Coordinates of C-alpha atoms in Angstrom, one line a residue:
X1 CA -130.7 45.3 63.6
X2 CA -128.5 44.7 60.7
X3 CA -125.9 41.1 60.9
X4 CA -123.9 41.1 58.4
X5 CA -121.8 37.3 58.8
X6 CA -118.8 36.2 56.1
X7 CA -119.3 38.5 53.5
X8 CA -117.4 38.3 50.4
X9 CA -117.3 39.3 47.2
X10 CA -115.1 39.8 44.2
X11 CA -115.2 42.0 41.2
X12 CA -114.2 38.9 37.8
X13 CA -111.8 36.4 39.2
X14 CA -109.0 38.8 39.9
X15 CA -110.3 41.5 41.9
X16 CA -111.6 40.4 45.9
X17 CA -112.8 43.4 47.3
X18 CA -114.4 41.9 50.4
X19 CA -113.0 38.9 52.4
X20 CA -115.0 37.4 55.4
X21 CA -116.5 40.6 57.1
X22 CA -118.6 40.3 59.9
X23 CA -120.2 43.2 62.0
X24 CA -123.3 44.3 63.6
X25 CA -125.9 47.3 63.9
X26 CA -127.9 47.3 67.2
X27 CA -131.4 48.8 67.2
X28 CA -130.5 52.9 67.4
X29 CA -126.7 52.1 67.1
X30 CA -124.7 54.8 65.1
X31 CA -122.4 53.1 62.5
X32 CA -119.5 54.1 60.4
X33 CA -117.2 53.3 57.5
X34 CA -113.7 54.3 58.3
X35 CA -110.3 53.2 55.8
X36 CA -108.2 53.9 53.1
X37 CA -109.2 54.2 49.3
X38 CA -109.8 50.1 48.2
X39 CA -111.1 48.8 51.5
X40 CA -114.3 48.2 50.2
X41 CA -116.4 50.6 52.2
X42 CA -118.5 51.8 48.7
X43 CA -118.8 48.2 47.9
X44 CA -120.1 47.2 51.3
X45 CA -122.5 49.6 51.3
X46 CA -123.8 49.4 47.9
X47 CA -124.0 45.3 48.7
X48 CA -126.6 46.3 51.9
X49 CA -128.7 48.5 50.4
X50 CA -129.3 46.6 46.9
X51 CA -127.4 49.3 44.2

């Protein structure tokens, strides 16, 4: 399972990419990243799996 509670983070003082996300994987769940260009879905990503 992956729990991902209030996560934040900002690129310098200027730049908040990620407000306050919250979401979970169940055990054999099939997740995806859906928005537009700037939602953070590359940043979120790169945050969970340590790049």
């Amino acid at each position: 399972m992956i729990e991902v509670k209030n996560l934040t983070f900002s690129y310098g003082r200027d730049k908040q990419a990620l407000h306050g996300l919250n979401f979970t994987v169940e055990d054999g769940e099939i997740f995806g990243f859906l928005g537009p260009n700037g939602s953070g879905k590359s940043t979120t990503q790169k945050i969970l799996t340590g790049n």
